[in-house]
C-alpha cells in the first residue's frame, strides 16, 4: 500500500514539474515573440527597424515622440530643455535665423534627460548642425554627479545598446502601442504628431483660469524664497561644484567649429529670483559662472540670461506662474537668441 502510494505521488510530482516547465517555456517564447514583434514594428519610430516604416508617429507626449522627431534629417538645429523653454517657437526662430529648428523640450525634465536627447539628435544628423539651444534652469545647478531625474523618462528608448532597448520593450504599454503604430502605418490619412515638436501651453493655462482666477494670480506675489540673513561674500566660495557644467564642457568640446551652442537661462517672475546676498543667490551666480566657463572652449557659443531682474520679469501679465511665461517673453527670448547667433558669425 505504501509502495503504491509513493509511486503515485512521484508520478504526480513529475507531471506537475513537467507542466510547470511547459508553462515557463510557453511564457518565455511568448515574451521573446512579443519583444521581437515590437522590435520589428518599432512602435515609436526609432529607426531600428524599417519593415513598418512611416515618417513620424501618432500624437503623443514628447517623451516618446521625440525619438522619431530627433531622427528627422530635415532639421539642422534644435531646442532642448523642459517646459521653461517649451514656448520658444521653431517657426519664429526659423524666420529670424534662416535655420530649421526642431523643438525637443520635454516638460518636467532635467539635465540628464536633456543630454540624452542632445546625443540622440546629434547621432542622427546627416548634414552639418547649425545650432543647439539648451535650457539651463535650476536643475542644472545640482551638485549630484548622477544628475537625478524626478519624473519617469524612457531612457531605454534612446539607448545606443540594442539589448537595453529590447529590455525596455518589456512593458505593458508596448502592447497597447503596437496596434496603434500599425494603425498609423497602414492608415490612409492618420493624424500625425507635429513634426517640429512645438507645443503651445498657453491654451491649457488659460482654460484653467491662470490669467483670471484671483487665488491663482495671488500666488505670483508670494516670494518663493524665505527671508534669510544676507552675506557680504559667498559663504561657500570655492566649494561649490556643478557636475552638469562638466557635461556641458564635454558637449562643447565635441561640437564642430561651425555649430553654435546657445545656453539659455529661462525667465523667472520677480518673486522667483533669489534675493541678492542670500545662499540661493550665490548658488545661482556660481552656477551661471560655471556654465559660462564650460562654453569657453567652443568659439561659437553664447549665453542668453533671462533669469535676472528685468522689467519684463516684473510684469505679472507676462506670467502664468513663477516659472512659466507667456508669448511676449518667449518672443523676446527668441529675439535674443537670434541676436546671439548673429553675433557669432
Short mmCIF file of C-alpha atoms in Angstrom, two decimals:
data_model
loop_
_atom_site.label_atom_id
_atom_site.label_comp_id
_atom_site.label_asym_id
_atom_site.label_seq_id
_atom_site.Cartn_x
_atom_site.Cartn_y
_atom_site.Cartn_z
CA UNK A 1 0.00 0.00 0.00
CA UNK A 2 2.82 2.37 0.91
CA UNK A 3 4.72 1.47 -2.25
CA UNK A 4 1.69 2.15 -4.41
CA UNK A 5 1.02 5.48 -2.72
CA UNK A 6 4.65 6.52 -3.03
CA UNK A 7 4.69 5.66 -6.75
CA UNK A 8 1.53 7.66 -7.32
CA UNK A 9 2.94 10.72 -5.53
CA UNK A 10 6.16 10.59 -7.57
CA UNK A 11 4.18 10.31 -10.77
CA UNK A 12 2.02 13.28 -9.76
CA UNK A 13 5.05 15.41 -8.83
CA UNK A 14 6.71 14.59 -12.14
CA UNK A 15 3.59 15.58 -14.06
CA UNK A 16 3.33 18.90 -12.24
CA UNK A 17 7.01 19.57 -12.77
CA UNK A 18 6.67 18.95 -16.49
CA UNK A 19 3.58 21.15 -16.63
CA UNK A 20 5.40 23.97 -14.81
CA UNK A 21 8.35 23.68 -17.18
CA UNK A 22 5.95 23.74 -20.10
CA UNK A 23 4.26 26.90 -18.79
CA UNK A 24 7.63 28.59 -18.26
CA UNK A 25 8.72 27.64 -21.77
CA UNK A 26 5.47 28.92 -23.30
CA UNK A 27 5.78 32.15 -21.31
CA UNK A 28 9.40 32.63 -22.37
CA UNK A 29 8.52 32.02 -26.03
CA UNK A 30 5.59 34.45 -25.78
CA UNK A 31 7.74 37.15 -24.17
CA UNK A 32 10.51 36.72 -26.75
CA UNK A 33 7.88 36.78 -29.51
CA UNK A 34 6.32 39.99 -28.23
CA UNK A 35 9.72 41.67 -27.91
CA UNK A 36 10.69 40.53 -31.40
CA UNK A 37 7.40 41.81 -32.83
CA UNK A 38 7.82 45.12 -31.01
CA UNK A 39 11.40 45.44 -32.27
CA UNK A 40 10.28 44.86 -35.85
CA UNK A 41 7.19 47.08 -35.67
CA UNK A 42 9.21 49.82 -33.94
CA UNK A 43 6.23 51.47 -32.18
CA UNK A 44 7.97 54.81 -31.57
CA UNK A 45 9.73 55.09 -34.94
CA UNK A 46 13.27 54.91 -33.56
CA UNK A 47 14.65 53.74 -36.91
CA UNK A 48 15.92 50.45 -35.51
CA UNK A 49 13.63 48.59 -37.92
CA UNK A 50 12.37 49.80 -41.30
CA UNK A 51 9.93 46.99 -42.02
CA UNK A 52 6.92 49.05 -40.94
CA UNK A 53 8.45 52.44 -41.63
CA UNK A 54 6.38 55.58 -41.97
CA UNK A 55 7.59 59.07 -41.12
CA UNK A 56 6.51 60.37 -37.75
CA UNK A 57 4.29 58.98 -35.01
CA UNK A 58 0.71 59.38 -33.89
CA UNK A 59 0.00 62.31 -31.48
CA UNK A 60 1.59 61.57 -28.10
CA UNK A 61 3.77 63.12 -25.44
CA UNK A 62 7.27 64.37 -26.31
CA UNK A 63 9.00 61.80 -24.10
CA UNK A 64 8.29 59.15 -26.73
CA UNK A 65 7.53 61.26 -29.80
CA UNK A 66 10.98 62.86 -29.71
CA UNK A 67 12.59 59.54 -30.62
CA UNK A 68 11.04 59.95 -34.06
CA UNK A 69 11.40 63.73 -34.31
CA UNK A 70 15.04 63.67 -33.31
CA UNK A 71 15.86 61.45 -36.30
CA UNK A 72 14.30 63.74 -38.89
CA UNK A 73 17.24 64.83 -41.10
CA UNK A 74 15.43 67.93 -42.36
CA UNK A 75 16.23 69.82 -39.14
CA UNK A 76 19.66 71.38 -38.71
CA UNK A 77 19.05 72.98 -35.30
CA UNK A 78 17.22 72.07 -32.12
CA UNK A 79 15.96 73.35 -28.75
CA UNK A 80 16.43 71.25 -25.61
CA UNK A 81 15.05 71.63 -22.11
CA UNK A 82 11.80 71.41 -20.20
CA UNK A 83 8.56 73.40 -20.09
CA UNK A 84 10.52 76.55 -19.24
CA UNK A 85 11.81 76.71 -22.81
CA UNK A 86 8.91 74.89 -24.41
CA UNK A 87 7.18 78.06 -25.59
CA UNK A 88 10.01 79.04 -27.95
CA UNK A 89 8.63 78.66 -31.45
CA UNK A 90 10.70 76.86 -34.11
CA UNK A 91 8.82 78.72 -36.84
CA UNK A 92 9.62 82.14 -35.40
CA UNK A 93 13.28 81.20 -34.81
CA UNK A 94 13.48 79.93 -38.40
CA UNK A 95 12.23 83.29 -39.67
CA UNK A 96 14.78 85.16 -37.58
CA UNK A 97 17.79 82.94 -38.30
CA UNK A 98 17.23 81.13 -41.59
CA UNK A 99 17.86 77.83 -39.75
CA UNK A 100 15.44 74.92 -39.47
CA UNK A 101 14.72 74.44 -35.77
CA UNK A 102 13.24 71.42 -34.01
CA UNK A 103 11.65 71.76 -30.56
CA UNK A 104 12.69 68.80 -28.38
CA UNK A 105 11.74 70.19 -24.96
CA UNK A 106 10.12 67.72 -22.55
CA UNK A 107 8.19 69.02 -19.52
CA UNK A 108 9.43 68.06 -16.05
CA UNK A 109 12.91 67.00 -17.16
CA UNK A 110 16.41 67.95 -16.09
CA UNK A 111 19.96 67.86 -17.47
CA UNK A 112 20.20 64.06 -17.53
CA UNK A 113 17.31 63.81 -19.98
CA UNK A 114 18.46 66.88 -21.92
CA UNK A 115 21.89 65.45 -22.69
CA UNK A 116 20.33 62.15 -23.76
CA UNK A 117 18.15 63.99 -26.28
CA UNK A 118 21.06 66.13 -27.47
CA UNK A 119 23.10 62.98 -28.09
CA UNK A 120 20.16 61.36 -29.94
CA UNK A 121 19.74 64.41 -32.17
CA UNK A 122 23.44 64.69 -32.98
CA UNK A 123 23.80 61.00 -33.77
CA UNK A 124 21.06 61.20 -36.37
CA UNK A 125 22.33 64.18 -38.37
CA UNK A 126 23.31 63.55 -41.96
CA UNK A 127 24.42 67.13 -42.54
CA UNK A 128 26.01 69.94 -40.52
CA UNK A 129 24.31 71.08 -37.32
CA UNK A 130 23.85 74.85 -37.26
CA UNK A 131 22.71 75.48 -33.70
CA UNK A 132 21.85 73.85 -30.38
CA UNK A 133 19.79 75.92 -27.94
CA UNK A 134 19.87 74.46 -24.43
CA UNK A 135 17.77 75.41 -21.41
CA UNK A 136 19.84 75.75 -18.21
CA UNK A 137 17.49 76.16 -15.27
CA UNK A 138 17.93 75.48 -11.55
CA UNK A 139 18.07 71.72 -12.12
CA UNK A 140 21.41 72.30 -13.84
CA UNK A 141 22.83 73.70 -10.61
CA UNK A 142 22.79 70.38 -8.78
CA UNK A 143 25.93 69.13 -7.05
CA UNK A 144 24.91 65.50 -7.59
CA UNK A 145 27.02 63.94 -10.38
CA UNK A 146 24.22 61.41 -11.03
CA UNK A 147 22.00 64.28 -12.23
CA UNK A 148 18.90 62.51 -10.86
CA UNK A 149 15.65 62.79 -12.78
CA UNK A 150 12.48 63.43 -10.80
CA UNK A 151 9.91 62.09 -13.25
CA UNK A 152 9.91 58.83 -15.24
CA UNK A 153 11.72 59.05 -18.56
CA UNK A 154 12.20 56.31 -21.22
CA UNK A 155 16.00 56.30 -21.31
CA UNK A 156 15.83 52.84 -22.89
CA UNK A 157 14.12 54.35 -25.94
CA UNK A 158 17.23 56.42 -26.74
CA UNK A 159 19.80 53.80 -25.68
CA UNK A 160 22.71 53.01 -28.01
CA UNK A 161 22.79 49.42 -26.75
CA UNK A 162 20.18 47.35 -28.64
CA UNK A 163 19.86 44.97 -25.67
CA UNK A 164 18.94 47.85 -23.39
CA UNK A 165 16.34 48.97 -25.93
CA UNK A 166 14.96 45.43 -26.22
CA UNK A 167 14.75 45.17 -22.44
CA UNK A 168 12.79 48.43 -22.39
CA UNK A 169 10.24 46.91 -24.77
CA UNK A 170 9.19 44.54 -21.98
CA UNK A 171 6.35 46.71 -20.64
CA UNK A 172 2.58 46.67 -20.78
CA UNK A 173 2.18 49.98 -22.62
CA UNK A 174 4.07 48.49 -25.57
CA UNK A 175 1.21 46.02 -26.05
CA UNK A 176 -1.14 48.99 -26.29
CA UNK A 177 1.14 50.91 -28.63
CA UNK A 178 1.76 48.15 -31.19
CA UNK A 179 -1.77 48.19 -32.72
CA UNK A 180 -1.74 51.99 -32.65
CA UNK A 181 1.51 52.02 -34.59
CA UNK A 182 0.16 49.56 -37.14
CA UNK A 183 -2.96 51.69 -37.50
CA UNK A 184 -0.75 54.72 -38.12
CA UNK A 185 1.48 52.91 -40.62
CA UNK A 186 -1.35 51.44 -42.68
CA UNK A 187 -3.92 54.20 -42.25
CA UNK A 188 -4.81 56.32 -45.27
CA UNK A 189 -4.59 59.70 -43.55
CA UNK A 190 -3.52 59.07 -39.95
CA UNK A 191 -3.21 62.00 -37.57
CA UNK A 192 0.47 62.77 -37.01
CA UNK A 193 2.24 64.37 -34.07
CA UNK A 194 3.54 67.79 -35.04
CA UNK A 195 6.91 67.18 -36.76
CA UNK A 196 8.71 70.22 -35.33
CA UNK A 197 7.65 69.36 -31.78
CA UNK A 198 6.10 72.73 -30.91
CA UNK A 199 3.51 72.68 -28.17
CA UNK A 200 1.98 75.98 -27.08
CA UNK A 201 0.92 75.55 -23.46
CA UNK A 202 -0.92 78.90 -23.26
CA UNK A 203 -4.39 77.47 -24.12
CA UNK A 204 -4.03 74.90 -21.34
CA UNK A 205 -3.22 77.53 -18.73
CA UNK A 206 -5.97 79.82 -19.97
CA UNK A 207 -8.55 77.04 -19.75
CA UNK A 208 -7.55 76.52 -16.13
CA UNK A 209 -8.05 80.19 -15.36
CA UNK A 210 -4.42 81.07 -14.69
CA UNK A 211 -4.98 84.54 -16.09
CA UNK A 212 -8.27 85.31 -14.31
CA UNK A 213 -8.69 83.38 -11.05
CA UNK A 214 -7.68 85.68 -8.15
CA UNK A 215 -6.35 82.86 -5.96
CA UNK A 216 -4.01 81.76 -8.75
CA UNK A 217 -2.86 85.27 -9.57
CA UNK A 218 -2.15 85.83 -5.88
CA UNK A 219 0.47 83.08 -5.96
CA UNK A 220 2.66 85.24 -8.16
CA UNK A 221 3.02 87.84 -5.44
CA UNK A 222 4.20 85.41 -2.78
CA UNK A 223 8.03 85.31 -2.66
CA UNK A 224 9.36 81.83 -3.32
CA UNK A 225 12.41 82.16 -1.10
CA UNK A 226 12.04 82.67 2.63
CA UNK A 227 13.91 85.64 4.03
CA UNK A 228 17.43 84.71 5.11
CA UNK A 229 20.45 86.52 6.52
CA UNK A 230 22.47 88.14 3.78
CA UNK A 231 26.17 87.53 3.25
CA UNK A 232 28.74 90.05 2.14
CA UNK A 233 30.54 87.31 0.25
CA UNK A 234 29.79 83.77 -0.84
CA UNK A 235 29.86 81.59 2.31
CA UNK A 236 30.84 78.58 0.16
CA UNK A 237 33.25 80.33 -2.17
CA UNK A 238 35.46 77.78 -3.89
CA UNK A 239 33.45 74.86 -2.53
CA UNK A 240 30.56 74.72 -4.98
CA UNK A 241 30.65 72.05 -7.66
CA UNK A 242 28.45 71.72 -10.73
CA UNK A 243 28.81 68.35 -12.50
CA UNK A 244 26.43 69.47 -15.22
CA UNK A 245 28.96 72.15 -16.20
CA UNK A 246 31.50 69.38 -16.78
CA UNK A 247 28.98 67.62 -19.01
CA UNK A 248 28.32 70.86 -20.88
CA UNK A 249 32.07 71.39 -21.34
CA UNK A 250 32.33 67.89 -22.78
CA UNK A 251 29.50 68.64 -25.20
CA UNK A 252 31.01 71.97 -26.24
CA UNK A 253 34.36 70.34 -26.87
CA UNK A 254 32.81 67.66 -29.07
CA UNK A 255 30.99 70.03 -31.42
CA UNK A 256 32.44 71.04 -34.78
CA UNK A 257 33.52 74.69 -35.04
CA UNK A 258 30.57 75.64 -37.26
CA UNK A 259 27.90 74.53 -34.76
CA UNK A 260 26.59 77.26 -32.47
CA UNK A 261 25.81 76.39 -28.85
CA UNK A 262 23.48 78.75 -27.00
CA UNK A 263 22.73 78.28 -23.31
CA UNK A 264 19.51 79.95 -22.13
CA UNK A 265 18.78 80.74 -18.51
CA UNK A 266 14.96 80.92 -18.74
CA UNK A 267 12.85 83.79 -17.45
CA UNK A 268 11.53 83.90 -13.90
CA UNK A 269 8.91 86.13 -12.36
CA UNK A 270 10.47 88.59 -9.91
CA UNK A 271 9.34 86.63 -6.84
CA UNK A 272 11.16 83.51 -8.02
CA UNK A 273 14.51 85.29 -8.19
CA UNK A 274 16.68 84.76 -5.10
CA UNK A 275 17.33 87.98 -3.17
CA UNK A 276 20.90 89.29 -3.53
CA UNK A 277 23.26 88.19 -0.81
CA UNK A 278 21.34 85.04 0.09
CA UNK A 279 22.64 81.49 -0.17
CA UNK A 280 20.39 80.84 -3.18
CA UNK A 281 21.65 83.98 -4.90
CA UNK A 282 25.29 82.94 -4.52
CA UNK A 283 24.43 79.43 -5.70
CA UNK A 284 22.71 80.78 -8.80
CA UNK A 285 25.56 83.19 -9.52
CA UNK A 286 28.22 80.49 -9.18
CA UNK A 287 26.18 78.10 -11.32
CA UNK A 288 25.88 80.61 -14.14
CA UNK A 289 29.60 81.32 -13.99
CA UNK A 290 30.33 77.59 -14.21
CA UNK A 291 28.11 77.19 -17.28
CA UNK A 292 29.72 80.16 -18.99
CA UNK A 293 33.19 78.80 -18.26
CA UNK A 294 32.16 75.43 -19.70
CA UNK A 295 31.49 77.13 -23.04
CA UNK A 296 34.85 78.88 -23.22
CA UNK A 297 36.46 76.13 -25.28
CA UNK A 298 33.94 76.48 -28.10
CA UNK A 299 34.23 79.71 -30.06
CA UNK A 300 30.66 79.66 -31.41
CA UNK A 301 28.90 79.73 -28.06
CA UNK A 302 26.94 82.27 -26.06
CA UNK A 303 24.70 82.67 -23.02
CA UNK A 304 21.25 84.27 -23.07
CA UNK A 305 20.35 85.12 -19.47
CA UNK A 306 16.73 85.87 -18.61
CA UNK A 307 16.96 84.58 -15.03
CA UNK A 308 17.65 88.10 -13.80
CA UNK A 309 15.74 91.12 -12.56
CA UNK A 310 14.49 92.98 -15.62
CA UNK A 311 11.29 94.92 -16.47
CA UNK A 312 9.63 92.04 -18.32
CA UNK A 313 10.09 89.78 -15.30
CA UNK A 314 8.21 92.26 -13.13
CA UNK A 315 5.10 92.24 -15.30
CA UNK A 316 2.60 89.73 -13.88
CA UNK A 317 0.65 89.76 -17.15
CA UNK A 318 3.59 88.04 -18.81
CA UNK A 319 3.49 85.02 -16.47
CA UNK A 320 1.12 82.17 -15.61
CA UNK A 321 3.14 81.17 -12.57
CA UNK A 322 6.60 81.87 -11.21
CA UNK A 323 8.44 79.98 -13.94
CA UNK A 324 6.04 79.70 -16.89
CA UNK A 325 5.96 82.81 -19.01
CA UNK A 326 3.71 83.84 -21.88
CA UNK A 327 4.24 84.55 -25.56
CA UNK A 328 5.62 88.13 -25.23
CA UNK A 329 8.58 86.86 -23.22
CA UNK A 330 9.01 83.82 -25.46
CA UNK A 331 9.30 86.12 -28.46
CA UNK A 332 11.76 88.38 -26.64
CA UNK A 333 13.95 85.40 -25.75
CA UNK A 334 13.81 84.23 -29.36
CA UNK A 335 14.98 87.68 -30.45
CA UNK A 336 17.92 87.48 -28.03
CA UNK A 337 18.84 84.01 -29.30
CA UNK A 338 18.77 85.24 -32.89
CA UNK A 339 20.91 88.23 -31.92
CA UNK A 340 23.39 85.94 -30.15
CA UNK A 341 23.62 83.71 -33.22
CA UNK A 342 24.20 86.70 -35.48
CA UNK A 343 26.97 87.86 -33.16
CA UNK A 344 28.77 84.55 -33.65
CA UNK A 345 29.07 84.94 -37.42
#
